[in-house]
Amino acid sequence: MNPPSLHVRPRKLFQEIIEPSFDKQPTREERLRLLRDYALSNHLEATSSFIGEKLVVTEENVYDIYDLALSYYQQQEHERALGILNKEQTLNSSVRCRYLAALCSIAMGNGRDALDYLGHKNPFSSKESNYFETGEGCIKLESMMCYARGKAYLLIKEITSARDCFKEALMIDVKCFDALDCLVKFNMMEEKDEWEFVMTLPYEEQCGVDSDYFRYLYSLKLKKDILNADKMVLDNEKLSKSLDVQLSIAEKYFTESQYEDCLKVCKSIKKQDSFFKESIPLYLSCLYQLNMKTELYEYAQELVDKMNDEAVAWHAVGLYYLYIKQNIDARKFFTKALMINQFFQESWLGYGYTFSAEKDHEQAISAYLACSRLIPGSYLPLMNIAMEYMGQNRPDLAFEYFTKSLQKSHQDPFLHNEFAVYYYQMGEYEKSRQHLHKALLLARKRQSQESPIWEKIWCNLGHVYRHQPLQNYDRALKCFENALNCNSKNSDARAAMGMIYQIQGKVARAIKEYHKALMNTDSGELINELLETALESNIHIKYSTLSDAPYLNDSFDIFQMANSVGEIQDEVELELTEAYWDQTRPKRGNKMSHSSRNPNVSALDEEVIIDEGDLRPNMSREWI
């Protein structure tokens, strides 16, 4: 497309009325234009339209046509604005009129028409950089057109083209925040690429002395470690009250699973601006994670009353129904949210999870695939697809999608834990341990002690150490103890410890663990069978003949757990210290207890070790 000739008139947002000159009396048309501009800048659209229409019919000036169309656009009369722009044949004579026509088409949902007005590619990309002259405090029209072009591509679901347009808009004028907002909000880039692109934008060339200021504020949107954050906040303490700064702090708390601290910040944001939509999904996720059912219901009701035209309001209702396990109703409201905003990732993931909770793997995969196509920078739908394929016992496809997830993000301990579960079920225990160790290191760096990831990692490591070639029962018991320190009601860890004790001939301790496991599970059939084998073998044991057997007296509790090794020492460091654990590994050929050869224990051994908590979508990562 050949670029139309350039007619761009600089306009002030609030244009002052110019006093008439003593030398030359303003004409009627000049007085009317001043009145029209004043009315438009002060939101008197009817006055502006009334005066503007008279100027158009009397003067036939391209600027008057543009201002009249702009007045219609601000009154959301988009078809009327397009009509005046097309009727008066201004599109071939003014770039700004083409831009306004594209905005009208986008507002009406006509992405292809908008691209026809703007061009499918930037027609000015080969022009000199000063082709669009702009004054101080302005954003280049070329950048705004690239942003509008990206919005048009979003409407027709050409995500890659939309991403390229938003990136181009920022390269042309780094101050076009709307383009960055779309890149981040719609997760269009992978984490590393996003960080490198945003942090290397031409701030110095385009922002001058404000370059560090813009770089800092933009970095807040990336959910990454912020460069010079402390220094920037100290230089301007008032900036810490900014909603974006507070939101970045809340996101950091949520990523670390510090839900209570995150909720406090979200409440502070809500008190400051209850309509700040960016923080609402985070607020809802905290209520969900903290089991605040009543507060979640009340906030969802509040959002529907105040913002029922926003996707996040209906997402809140869907999340409440998901919490009370009414999946059909949850699905209905997630769908309603997606009809308003098809790029709302949180609702896509919630929608998919409603199928996953019902074991409808195909429908869940379909939902996650749709999410992945619309939001290509996110790894969460890919990870969930892999988990659904695991539920279908299709390991090849599960491996494919776990690999794709790691390519997009390798810094999430939850993802490495899920990949470890995959390798465990494939019988590749060494690879499983590698991912669990990676998850441990990342969790130590990025997660709080209250995070649910610790319990999962320790429990899964304990299972890994029950198997050859890594079999080490002392090490497994230590891992299960660490898991129970995180959650004393973990029935999976209790049952596994009971099996190890039973194999070691410590049947009394095994019986105690089985009883505790049964107290905290709703499906205890396998544990009951293990308990029965332990009770049967306990009948035939003569404790008086065993040198290491427990005695029933006041000085020793037969159910007392072994003292933790190195309680003060960092448990992660202890787990990763192979030299220490090599000393505890039993030598080959050691005679095992007679109960280790019990066929009933061997038969049930593998069936009980299915940590279904690891096979479900992890809510703490999905709702960011």
Coordinates of C-alpha atoms in Angstrom, one line a residue, residues 28-612:
R28 CA -16.4 33.3 12.2
E29 CA -14.9 30.0 11.2
E30 CA -11.9 30.5 13.4
R31 CA -14.1 31.4 16.3
L32 CA -16.2 28.3 15.8
R33 CA -13.1 26.1 15.6
L34 CA -11.9 27.4 18.9
L35 CA -15.4 26.8 20.4
R36 CA -15.5 23.3 18.9
D37 CA -12.0 22.4 20.2
Y38 CA -12.8 23.7 23.7
A39 CA -16.0 21.7 23.8
L40 CA -14.3 18.5 22.6
S41 CA -11.4 18.8 25.1
N42 CA -13.9 19.4 28.0
H43 CA -16.2 16.4 27.0
L44 CA -19.0 18.5 25.6
E45 CA -19.4 16.2 22.7
A46 CA -22.8 17.3 21.6
T47 CA -21.6 20.9 21.4
S48 CA -18.5 19.8 19.5
S49 CA -20.6 17.8 17.0
F50 CA -23.1 20.6 16.5
I51 CA -20.5 23.2 15.7
G52 CA -18.2 20.7 13.8
E53 CA -21.0 19.6 11.4
K54 CA -21.6 23.2 10.4
L55 CA -17.9 23.7 9.7
V56 CA -17.7 20.6 7.6
V57 CA -20.5 21.6 5.3
T58 CA -19.3 25.2 4.9
E59 CA -15.5 24.8 4.8
E60 CA -14.9 21.2 3.5
N61 CA -11.5 21.2 5.3
V62 CA -9.8 17.9 6.1
Y63 CA -9.1 19.0 9.7
D64 CA -12.7 19.9 10.3
I65 CA -13.8 16.5 9.0
Y66 CA -11.3 14.7 11.3
D67 CA -12.5 16.7 14.3
L68 CA -16.1 15.9 13.6
A69 CA -15.3 12.2 13.2
L70 CA -13.3 12.3 16.4
S71 CA -16.3 13.8 18.2
Y72 CA -18.5 11.0 17.0
Y73 CA -15.8 8.4 18.0
Q74 CA -15.7 9.8 21.6
Q75 CA -19.4 9.4 21.7
Q76 CA -19.0 5.8 20.6
E77 CA -20.8 6.5 17.4
H78 CA -18.3 4.5 15.4
E79 CA -20.3 3.8 12.3
R80 CA -21.2 7.4 12.1
A81 CA -17.6 8.5 12.4
L82 CA -16.6 6.0 9.7
G83 CA -19.4 7.3 7.5
I84 CA -18.1 10.9 7.6
L85 CA -14.5 9.8 7.0
N86 CA -15.5 7.7 3.9
K87 CA -18.1 10.1 2.5
E88 CA -15.8 13.1 2.5
Q89 CA -12.9 11.2 0.8
T90 CA -10.4 12.2 3.4
L91 CA -8.7 8.8 3.8
N92 CA -6.4 9.2 0.8
S93 CA -5.3 12.7 2.0
S94 CA -4.7 12.2 5.7
V95 CA -2.8 9.6 7.7
R96 CA -4.5 10.6 10.9
C97 CA -7.9 10.1 9.3
R98 CA -6.9 6.6 8.3
Y99 CA -5.8 5.9 11.9
L100 CA -9.1 7.2 13.3
A101 CA -11.0 5.0 10.7
A102 CA -9.0 2.0 11.9
L103 CA -9.8 2.7 15.5
C104 CA -13.5 2.8 14.6
S105 CA -13.3 -0.5 12.9
I106 CA -11.5 -2.1 15.9
A107 CA -14.1 -0.7 18.2
M108 CA -16.8 -2.5 16.0
G109 CA -14.7 -5.7 16.0
N110 CA -13.8 -5.5 12.3
G111 CA -10.1 -6.4 12.4
R112 CA -9.7 -6.9 8.7
D113 CA -11.2 -3.6 7.8
A114 CA -8.9 -1.9 10.3
L115 CA -5.9 -3.6 8.6
D116 CA -7.1 -2.2 5.2
Y117 CA -7.0 1.3 6.7
L118 CA -3.7 0.9 8.4
G119 CA -1.9 -1.5 6.0
H120 CA -1.1 -5.1 6.9
K121 CA 2.5 -4.0 7.3
N122 CA 4.0 -0.7 8.5
P123 CA 4.0 1.4 5.3
F124 CA 6.4 3.9 6.9
S125 CA 9.1 1.4 8.0
S126 CA 11.4 2.4 5.2
K127 CA 11.0 6.1 5.7
E128 CA 13.4 8.3 7.6
S129 CA 13.0 8.4 11.4
N130 CA 11.9 12.0 11.3
Y131 CA 9.1 11.3 8.8
F132 CA 6.6 11.7 11.7
E133 CA 7.7 14.7 13.6
T134 CA 6.5 14.8 17.2
G135 CA 6.8 17.4 19.9
E136 CA 7.7 17.0 23.6
G137 CA 5.2 14.9 25.5
C138 CA 3.8 13.3 22.4
I139 CA 3.9 9.7 21.0
K140 CA 4.7 9.2 17.4
L141 CA 1.7 8.5 15.2
E142 CA 3.6 5.7 13.5
S143 CA 3.9 3.9 16.8
M144 CA 0.2 4.4 17.6
M145 CA -0.6 2.9 14.2
C146 CA 1.5 -0.1 14.8
Y147 CA -0.2 -0.6 18.1
A148 CA -3.6 -0.3 16.4
R149 CA -2.4 -2.8 13.8
G150 CA -1.6 -5.3 16.5
K151 CA -5.1 -4.9 18.0
A152 CA -6.6 -5.6 14.6
Y153 CA -4.5 -8.8 14.3
L154 CA -5.7 -9.8 17.7
L155 CA -9.3 -9.6 16.6
I156 CA -8.6 -12.0 13.8
K157 CA -6.5 -14.2 16.1
E158 CA -3.2 -13.8 14.2
I159 CA -1.2 -13.8 17.5
T160 CA 2.3 -13.8 16.0
S161 CA 1.6 -10.8 13.7
A162 CA 0.0 -9.0 16.6
R163 CA 3.1 -9.6 18.8
D164 CA 5.4 -8.3 16.0
C165 CA 3.3 -5.1 15.7
F166 CA 3.3 -4.4 19.4
K167 CA 7.1 -4.9 19.4
E168 CA 7.5 -2.6 16.5
A169 CA 5.4 0.1 18.2
L170 CA 7.7 0.0 21.2
M171 CA 10.8 0.2 19.0
I172 CA 9.4 3.2 17.2
D173 CA 8.4 5.0 20.4
V174 CA 9.2 3.4 23.7
K175 CA 6.6 5.6 25.5
C176 CA 3.7 3.7 23.8
F177 CA 2.9 1.7 27.0
D178 CA -0.3 0.3 25.5
A179 CA 1.8 -1.9 23.3
L180 CA 3.8 -3.2 26.2
D181 CA 0.6 -3.8 28.2
C182 CA -0.7 -6.1 25.4
L183 CA 2.6 -8.0 25.2
V184 CA 2.6 -8.7 28.9
K185 CA -1.1 -9.1 29.6
F186 CA -1.6 -11.5 26.7
N187 CA 1.6 -13.4 27.5
M188 CA 2.8 -13.1 23.9
M189 CA 6.5 -13.7 24.6
E190 CA 8.5 -16.3 26.5
E191 CA 9.9 -15.1 29.8
K192 CA 13.6 -14.7 28.6
D193 CA 12.7 -13.1 25.3
E194 CA 10.3 -10.7 26.9
W195 CA 12.9 -9.6 29.5
E196 CA 15.6 -9.1 27.0
F197 CA 13.4 -7.2 24.6
V198 CA 11.9 -4.8 27.1
M199 CA 15.1 -4.1 29.0
T200 CA 17.0 -3.3 25.7
L201 CA 14.5 -0.9 24.3
P202 CA 16.0 2.5 23.2
Y203 CA 15.2 4.3 26.4
E204 CA 18.2 6.6 26.4
E205 CA 17.6 7.8 22.8
Q206 CA 13.9 8.4 23.2
C207 CA 13.4 9.2 26.9
G208 CA 16.6 11.2 27.7
V209 CA 17.0 11.9 31.3
D210 CA 13.8 9.9 32.1
S211 CA 15.3 6.7 30.6
D212 CA 15.9 4.9 34.0
Y213 CA 12.5 6.0 35.2
F214 CA 10.7 4.3 32.2
R215 CA 13.0 1.2 32.3
Y216 CA 12.2 0.7 36.0
L217 CA 8.4 1.1 35.5
Y218 CA 8.4 -1.2 32.5
S219 CA 10.4 -3.8 34.4
L220 CA 7.6 -3.9 37.0
K221 CA 5.3 -5.4 34.5
L222 CA 7.6 -8.4 33.7
K223 CA 7.3 -10.3 37.0
K224 CA 11.0 -10.5 37.2
D225 CA 13.7 -9.4 39.6
I226 CA 13.8 -5.6 39.2
L227 CA 17.0 -3.8 38.3
N228 CA 17.9 -1.0 40.7
A229 CA 14.5 -1.3 42.4
D230 CA 15.6 -0.3 45.9
K231 CA 17.5 2.7 44.5
M232 CA 14.5 3.9 42.4
V233 CA 12.1 3.6 45.3
L234 CA 14.4 5.5 47.6
D235 CA 14.9 8.2 45.0
N236 CA 11.2 8.8 44.9
E237 CA 9.4 7.4 47.9
K238 CA 6.0 8.5 46.6
L239 CA 6.4 6.1 43.7
S240 CA 6.0 3.2 46.1
K241 CA 2.4 4.2 46.4
S242 CA 1.8 3.6 42.7
L243 CA -0.6 0.8 41.9
D244 CA 1.8 -0.8 39.5
V245 CA 4.6 -0.9 42.1
Q246 CA 2.2 -2.4 44.7
L247 CA 1.0 -4.9 42.2
S248 CA 4.5 -6.0 41.4
I249 CA 5.1 -6.6 45.2
A250 CA 1.9 -8.6 45.4
E251 CA 2.9 -10.7 42.4
K252 CA 6.2 -11.4 44.0
Y253 CA 4.5 -12.6 47.2
F254 CA 2.1 -14.8 45.2
T255 CA 4.9 -16.4 43.2
E256 CA 6.6 -17.3 46.4
S257 CA 3.3 -18.7 47.8
Q258 CA 3.1 -16.1 50.5
Y259 CA -0.6 -15.7 50.0
E260 CA -1.4 -13.9 53.2
D261 CA 1.2 -11.2 52.5
C262 CA -0.1 -11.0 48.9
L263 CA -3.7 -10.6 50.1
K264 CA -2.7 -7.7 52.4
V265 CA -1.1 -5.8 49.4
C266 CA -4.2 -6.6 47.2
K267 CA -6.5 -5.2 49.9
S268 CA -4.3 -2.0 50.0
I269 CA -4.7 -1.7 46.3
K270 CA -8.4 -2.2 46.5
K271 CA -8.7 0.4 49.1
Q272 CA -6.8 2.9 47.0
D273 CA -8.6 2.0 43.7
S274 CA -11.3 -0.7 43.8
F275 CA -11.5 -0.6 39.9
F276 CA -7.9 -1.4 39.3
K277 CA -8.6 -4.5 37.2
E278 CA -5.0 -5.8 37.0
S279 CA -4.9 -6.8 40.7
I280 CA -8.3 -8.4 40.9
P281 CA -7.4 -11.9 39.6
L282 CA -4.5 -12.0 42.1
Y283 CA -6.9 -11.0 44.9
L284 CA -9.3 -13.8 43.9
S285 CA -6.5 -16.3 43.8
C286 CA -5.4 -15.5 47.3
L287 CA -8.9 -15.9 48.6
Y288 CA -9.1 -19.3 46.8
Q289 CA -5.7 -20.5 48.1
L290 CA -6.4 -19.4 51.7
N291 CA -9.8 -21.2 51.7
M292 CA -11.7 -18.0 52.3
K293 CA -14.9 -19.2 50.9
T294 CA -17.2 -16.5 52.3
E295 CA -14.9 -13.7 51.3
L296 CA -14.6 -15.1 47.8
Y297 CA -18.4 -15.3 47.4
E298 CA -18.8 -11.7 48.7
Y299 CA -16.1 -10.3 46.5
A300 CA -17.5 -12.1 43.4
Q301 CA -21.0 -10.6 44.2
E302 CA -19.4 -7.1 44.6
L303 CA -17.6 -7.4 41.2
V304 CA -20.8 -8.5 39.4
D305 CA -22.7 -5.6 40.9
K306 CA -20.0 -3.0 39.9
M307 CA -18.3 -4.5 36.9
N308 CA -20.6 -6.9 35.2
D309 CA -19.3 -6.0 31.7
E310 CA -15.8 -7.1 32.7
A311 CA -14.5 -10.6 32.3
V312 CA -12.9 -10.7 35.7
A313 CA -16.3 -10.3 37.4
W314 CA -17.7 -13.5 35.9
H315 CA -14.3 -15.2 36.4
A316 CA -14.8 -14.5 40.1
V317 CA -18.1 -16.3 40.0
G318 CA -16.7 -19.2 38.2
L319 CA -13.8 -19.5 40.7
Y320 CA -16.3 -19.6 43.6
Y321 CA -18.2 -22.4 42.0
L322 CA -14.9 -24.2 41.3
Y323 CA -14.1 -23.9 44.9
I324 CA -17.3 -25.5 46.1
K325 CA -16.8 -28.2 43.4
Q326 CA -19.8 -27.3 41.2
N327 CA -18.0 -27.8 38.0
I328 CA -20.9 -27.3 35.6
D329 CA -21.8 -23.9 37.1
A330 CA -18.1 -23.0 37.2
R331 CA -17.7 -23.9 33.5
K332 CA -20.7 -21.7 32.6
F333 CA -19.3 -18.6 34.2
F334 CA -15.8 -19.2 32.9
T335 CA -17.3 -19.4 29.5
K336 CA -19.1 -16.1 30.1
A337 CA -15.8 -14.4 31.1
L338 CA -14.2 -15.8 27.9
M339 CA -17.0 -14.4 25.7
I340 CA -16.1 -11.0 27.0
N341 CA -12.3 -11.4 26.8
Q342 CA -11.1 -14.4 24.8
F343 CA -7.5 -13.8 26.0
F344 CA -8.2 -14.1 29.7
Q345 CA -5.8 -16.9 30.7
E346 CA -7.1 -17.4 34.2
S347 CA -10.6 -18.3 32.9
W348 CA -9.2 -20.6 30.2
L349 CA -7.2 -22.5 32.9
G350 CA -10.2 -22.6 35.2
Y351 CA -12.4 -23.8 32.4
G352 CA -10.0 -26.6 31.6
Y353 CA -9.7 -27.6 35.2
T354 CA -13.5 -28.1 35.5
F355 CA -13.1 -30.9 32.9
S356 CA -9.9 -32.3 34.5
A357 CA -11.7 -32.5 37.9
E358 CA -14.3 -34.8 36.2
K359 CA -11.6 -36.9 34.5
D360 CA -12.8 -35.7 31.1
H361 CA -9.3 -35.5 29.7
E362 CA -10.2 -34.9 26.1
Q363 CA -12.3 -31.8 26.9
A364 CA -9.6 -30.5 29.3
I365 CA -6.9 -30.9 26.6
S366 CA -9.1 -29.1 24.1
A367 CA -9.5 -26.2 26.5
Y368 CA -5.8 -26.0 27.3
L369 CA -4.9 -26.2 23.6
A370 CA -7.2 -23.3 22.8
C371 CA -5.5 -21.3 25.6
S372 CA -2.1 -22.1 24.3
R373 CA -2.9 -20.9 20.8
L374 CA -4.3 -17.6 22.1
I375 CA -1.6 -17.1 24.7
P376 CA 1.6 -18.6 23.2
G377 CA 4.0 -17.2 25.8
S378 CA 2.5 -19.2 28.7
Y379 CA 3.8 -22.6 29.7
L380 CA 0.9 -23.4 32.0
P381 CA -1.6 -24.7 29.4
L382 CA 1.2 -26.9 28.0
M383 CA 2.0 -28.3 31.4
N384 CA -1.6 -29.1 32.1
I385 CA -1.9 -30.8 28.7
A386 CA 1.0 -33.0 29.7
M387 CA -0.7 -33.9 33.0
E388 CA -3.9 -34.8 31.2
Y389 CA -2.0 -37.1 28.9
M390 CA -0.5 -38.7 31.9
G391 CA -4.1 -39.3 33.2
Q392 CA -4.8 -41.0 29.9
N393 CA -1.7 -43.1 30.2
R394 CA -0.2 -41.6 27.0
P395 CA 3.4 -41.0 28.1
D396 CA 4.8 -40.1 24.7
L397 CA 2.4 -37.2 24.3
A398 CA 2.9 -36.2 27.9
F399 CA 6.7 -36.1 27.4
E400 CA 6.3 -33.9 24.3
Y401 CA 4.3 -31.3 26.2
F402 CA 6.4 -31.4 29.3
T403 CA 9.4 -30.7 27.1
K404 CA 7.6 -27.8 25.4
S405 CA 6.7 -26.4 28.8
L406 CA 10.4 -26.5 29.9
Q407 CA 11.4 -24.7 26.7
K408 CA 9.2 -21.8 27.7
S409 CA 10.0 -21.7 31.4
H410 CA 12.7 -23.7 33.2
Q411 CA 12.6 -21.7 36.5
D412 CA 9.3 -23.1 37.9
P413 CA 9.8 -25.7 40.7
F414 CA 6.2 -26.9 40.2
L415 CA 7.0 -27.8 36.5
H416 CA 10.1 -29.7 37.4
N417 CA 8.2 -31.6 40.1
E418 CA 5.5 -32.6 37.6
F419 CA 8.2 -33.8 35.1
A420 CA 9.7 -35.8 37.9
V421 CA 6.4 -37.5 38.5
Y422 CA 6.4 -38.4 34.8
Y423 CA 9.8 -40.0 35.0
Y424 CA 8.9 -41.8 38.2
Q425 CA 5.9 -43.4 36.6
M426 CA 8.2 -44.4 33.6
G427 CA 10.5 -46.1 36.1
E428 CA 13.4 -43.7 35.3
Y429 CA 14.2 -42.9 38.9
E430 CA 17.5 -41.2 38.3
K431 CA 16.0 -38.7 35.9
S432 CA 13.1 -38.2 38.3
R433 CA 15.6 -37.3 41.1
Q434 CA 17.4 -34.9 38.8
H435 CA 14.2 -32.9 38.3
L436 CA 13.3 -33.1 42.0
H437 CA 16.7 -31.7 42.9
K438 CA 16.3 -28.9 40.4
A439 CA 12.9 -28.2 41.9
L440 CA 14.5 -28.1 45.4
L441 CA 17.1 -25.6 44.3
L442 CA 14.5 -23.4 42.6
A443 CA 12.1 -23.7 45.6
R444 CA 14.8 -22.6 48.0
K445 CA 15.5 -19.5 45.8
R446 CA 11.9 -18.6 44.9
Q447 CA 9.4 -20.2 47.4
S448 CA 8.6 -19.4 51.0
Q449 CA 8.6 -22.1 53.6
E450 CA 4.8 -22.2 53.5
S451 CA 4.7 -23.1 49.8
P452 CA 2.9 -26.4 49.0
I453 CA 5.8 -27.3 46.7
W454 CA 8.0 -28.5 49.6
E455 CA 5.6 -31.2 50.7
K456 CA 5.3 -32.5 47.1
I457 CA 9.1 -32.5 46.4
W458 CA 10.0 -34.3 49.7
C459 CA 7.3 -36.8 49.3
N460 CA 8.2 -37.6 45.8
L461 CA 11.9 -37.9 46.6
G462 CA 11.0 -40.3 49.4
H463 CA 9.3 -42.6 46.8
V464 CA 12.3 -42.3 44.4
Y465 CA 14.6 -43.6 47.2
R466 CA 12.5 -46.7 47.7
H467 CA 13.7 -48.0 44.3
Q468 CA 16.8 -49.4 42.7
P469 CA 19.3 -48.1 41.7
L470 CA 18.8 -45.3 44.2
Q471 CA 17.3 -47.4 47.0
N472 CA 18.1 -46.0 50.4
Y473 CA 15.5 -46.5 53.0
D474 CA 17.1 -44.1 55.6
R475 CA 17.2 -41.4 53.0
A476 CA 13.6 -42.1 52.0
L477 CA 12.4 -41.9 55.6
K478 CA 14.2 -38.6 56.0
C479 CA 12.4 -37.2 52.9
F480 CA 9.0 -38.4 54.2
E481 CA 9.7 -36.8 57.6
N482 CA 10.5 -33.5 55.8
A483 CA 7.2 -33.9 53.9
L484 CA 5.3 -34.5 57.2
N485 CA 7.0 -31.4 58.7
C486 CA 5.3 -29.5 56.0
N487 CA 1.9 -31.3 56.4
S488 CA 1.4 -33.7 59.2
K489 CA -1.7 -35.0 57.5
N490 CA 0.0 -36.3 54.4
S491 CA -1.4 -39.9 54.3
D492 CA 0.8 -40.8 51.3
A493 CA 4.0 -40.1 53.2
R494 CA 2.6 -41.9 56.3
A495 CA 1.7 -45.0 54.3
A496 CA 5.1 -45.1 52.5
M497 CA 6.9 -44.8 55.9
G498 CA 4.8 -47.6 57.2
M499 CA 5.8 -49.8 54.3
I500 CA 9.5 -49.1 54.8
Y501 CA 9.2 -49.8 58.6
Q502 CA 7.4 -53.0 57.8
I503 CA 10.2 -54.0 55.3
Q504 CA 12.8 -53.3 57.9
G505 CA 11.0 -55.5 60.4
K506 CA 9.8 -52.5 62.6
V507 CA 6.2 -53.7 62.4
A508 CA 5.0 -51.7 65.4
R509 CA 6.1 -48.5 63.9
A510 CA 4.6 -49.5 60.6
I511 CA 1.2 -50.2 62.3
K512 CA 1.3 -46.7 63.9
E513 CA 2.0 -45.0 60.6
Y514 CA -0.8 -46.9 58.8
H515 CA -3.3 -45.9 61.5
K516 CA -2.2 -42.2 61.1
A517 CA -2.5 -42.5 57.4
L518 CA -6.0 -43.9 57.6
M519 CA -7.1 -40.9 59.8
N520 CA -6.3 -38.5 57.0
T521 CA -7.6 -40.2 53.8
D522 CA -10.9 -40.9 52.3
S523 CA -9.7 -43.8 50.2
G524 CA -7.8 -46.1 52.4
E525 CA -8.4 -49.5 50.8
L526 CA -4.8 -50.2 50.0
I527 CA -3.6 -48.8 53.3
N528 CA -6.1 -51.2 55.1
E529 CA -4.6 -54.1 53.2
L530 CA -1.1 -53.1 54.2
L531 CA -2.3 -52.7 57.8
E532 CA -3.7 -56.2 57.8
T533 CA -0.4 -57.7 56.5
A534 CA 1.4 -55.8 59.3
L535 CA -1.0 -57.0 62.0
E536 CA -0.7 -60.6 60.7
S537 CA 3.1 -60.5 60.7
N538 CA 3.1 -58.8 64.1
I539 CA 1.5 -61.9 65.6
H540 CA 4.4 -64.1 64.7
I541 CA 7.2 -61.8 65.9
K542 CA 8.8 -62.7 69.2
Y543 CA 10.2 -59.3 70.4
S544 CA 12.2 -60.9 73.2
T545 CA 14.4 -62.6 70.6
L546 CA 15.2 -59.4 68.7
S547 CA 18.2 -57.4 70.0
D548 CA 16.9 -54.2 68.4
A549 CA 13.2 -54.6 69.3
P550 CA 11.3 -52.0 71.2
Y551 CA 10.2 -52.7 74.7
L552 CA 6.9 -51.8 76.4
N553 CA 8.0 -49.8 79.4
D554 CA 7.8 -46.3 80.7
S555 CA 11.2 -45.3 79.4
F556 CA 10.7 -46.0 75.7
D557 CA 7.9 -45.2 73.3
I558 CA 7.7 -47.8 70.6
F559 CA 6.0 -45.3 68.3
Q560 CA 8.6 -42.6 68.7
M561 CA 10.0 -41.4 65.4
A562 CA 13.8 -41.5 64.9
N563 CA 15.5 -38.2 65.7
S564 CA 16.0 -36.0 62.7
V565 CA 19.6 -36.0 61.4
G566 CA 21.0 -32.5 61.5
E567 CA 17.9 -30.6 62.5
I568 CA 19.7 -27.3 62.3
Q569 CA 21.3 -28.1 59.0
D570 CA 19.6 -27.0 55.8
E571 CA 17.6 -29.9 54.7
V572 CA 18.1 -29.1 51.1
E573 CA 21.9 -29.1 51.5
L574 CA 21.7 -32.3 53.4
E575 CA 19.6 -34.0 50.6
L576 CA 22.1 -32.8 47.9
T577 CA 25.2 -34.0 49.9
E578 CA 25.8 -37.4 48.2
A579 CA 28.8 -38.1 50.3
Y580 CA 26.7 -38.2 53.5
W581 CA 24.1 -40.5 52.1
D582 CA 26.6 -42.8 50.5
Q583 CA 27.6 -43.7 54.1
T584 CA 24.0 -44.7 55.0
R585 CA 23.3 -46.8 51.9
P586 CA 23.0 -50.5 52.8
K587 CA 25.7 -52.7 51.4
R588 CA 24.8 -55.3 48.8
G589 CA 24.2 -58.7 50.2
N590 CA 22.9 -57.6 53.6
K591 CA 20.3 -59.9 54.9
M592 CA 16.9 -58.2 55.0
S593 CA 14.2 -58.8 57.5
H594 CA 11.8 -61.7 56.9
S595 CA 8.9 -59.3 56.4
S596 CA 10.7 -57.7 53.4
R597 CA 10.0 -61.0 51.5
N598 CA 6.3 -60.8 52.3
P599 CA 4.6 -61.1 48.9
N600 CA 1.6 -59.1 50.1
V601 CA 3.8 -56.1 50.9
S602 CA 5.5 -56.4 47.5
A603 CA 2.2 -56.6 45.6
L604 CA 0.8 -53.5 47.2
D605 CA 4.1 -51.6 47.2
E606 CA 3.6 -49.9 43.8
E607 CA -0.2 -49.5 44.0
V608 CA -0.2 -47.2 47.0
I609 CA 2.5 -44.8 45.6
I610 CA 0.3 -42.6 43.4
D611 CA 0.6 -39.1 44.7
E612 CA -2.5 -37.8 43.1

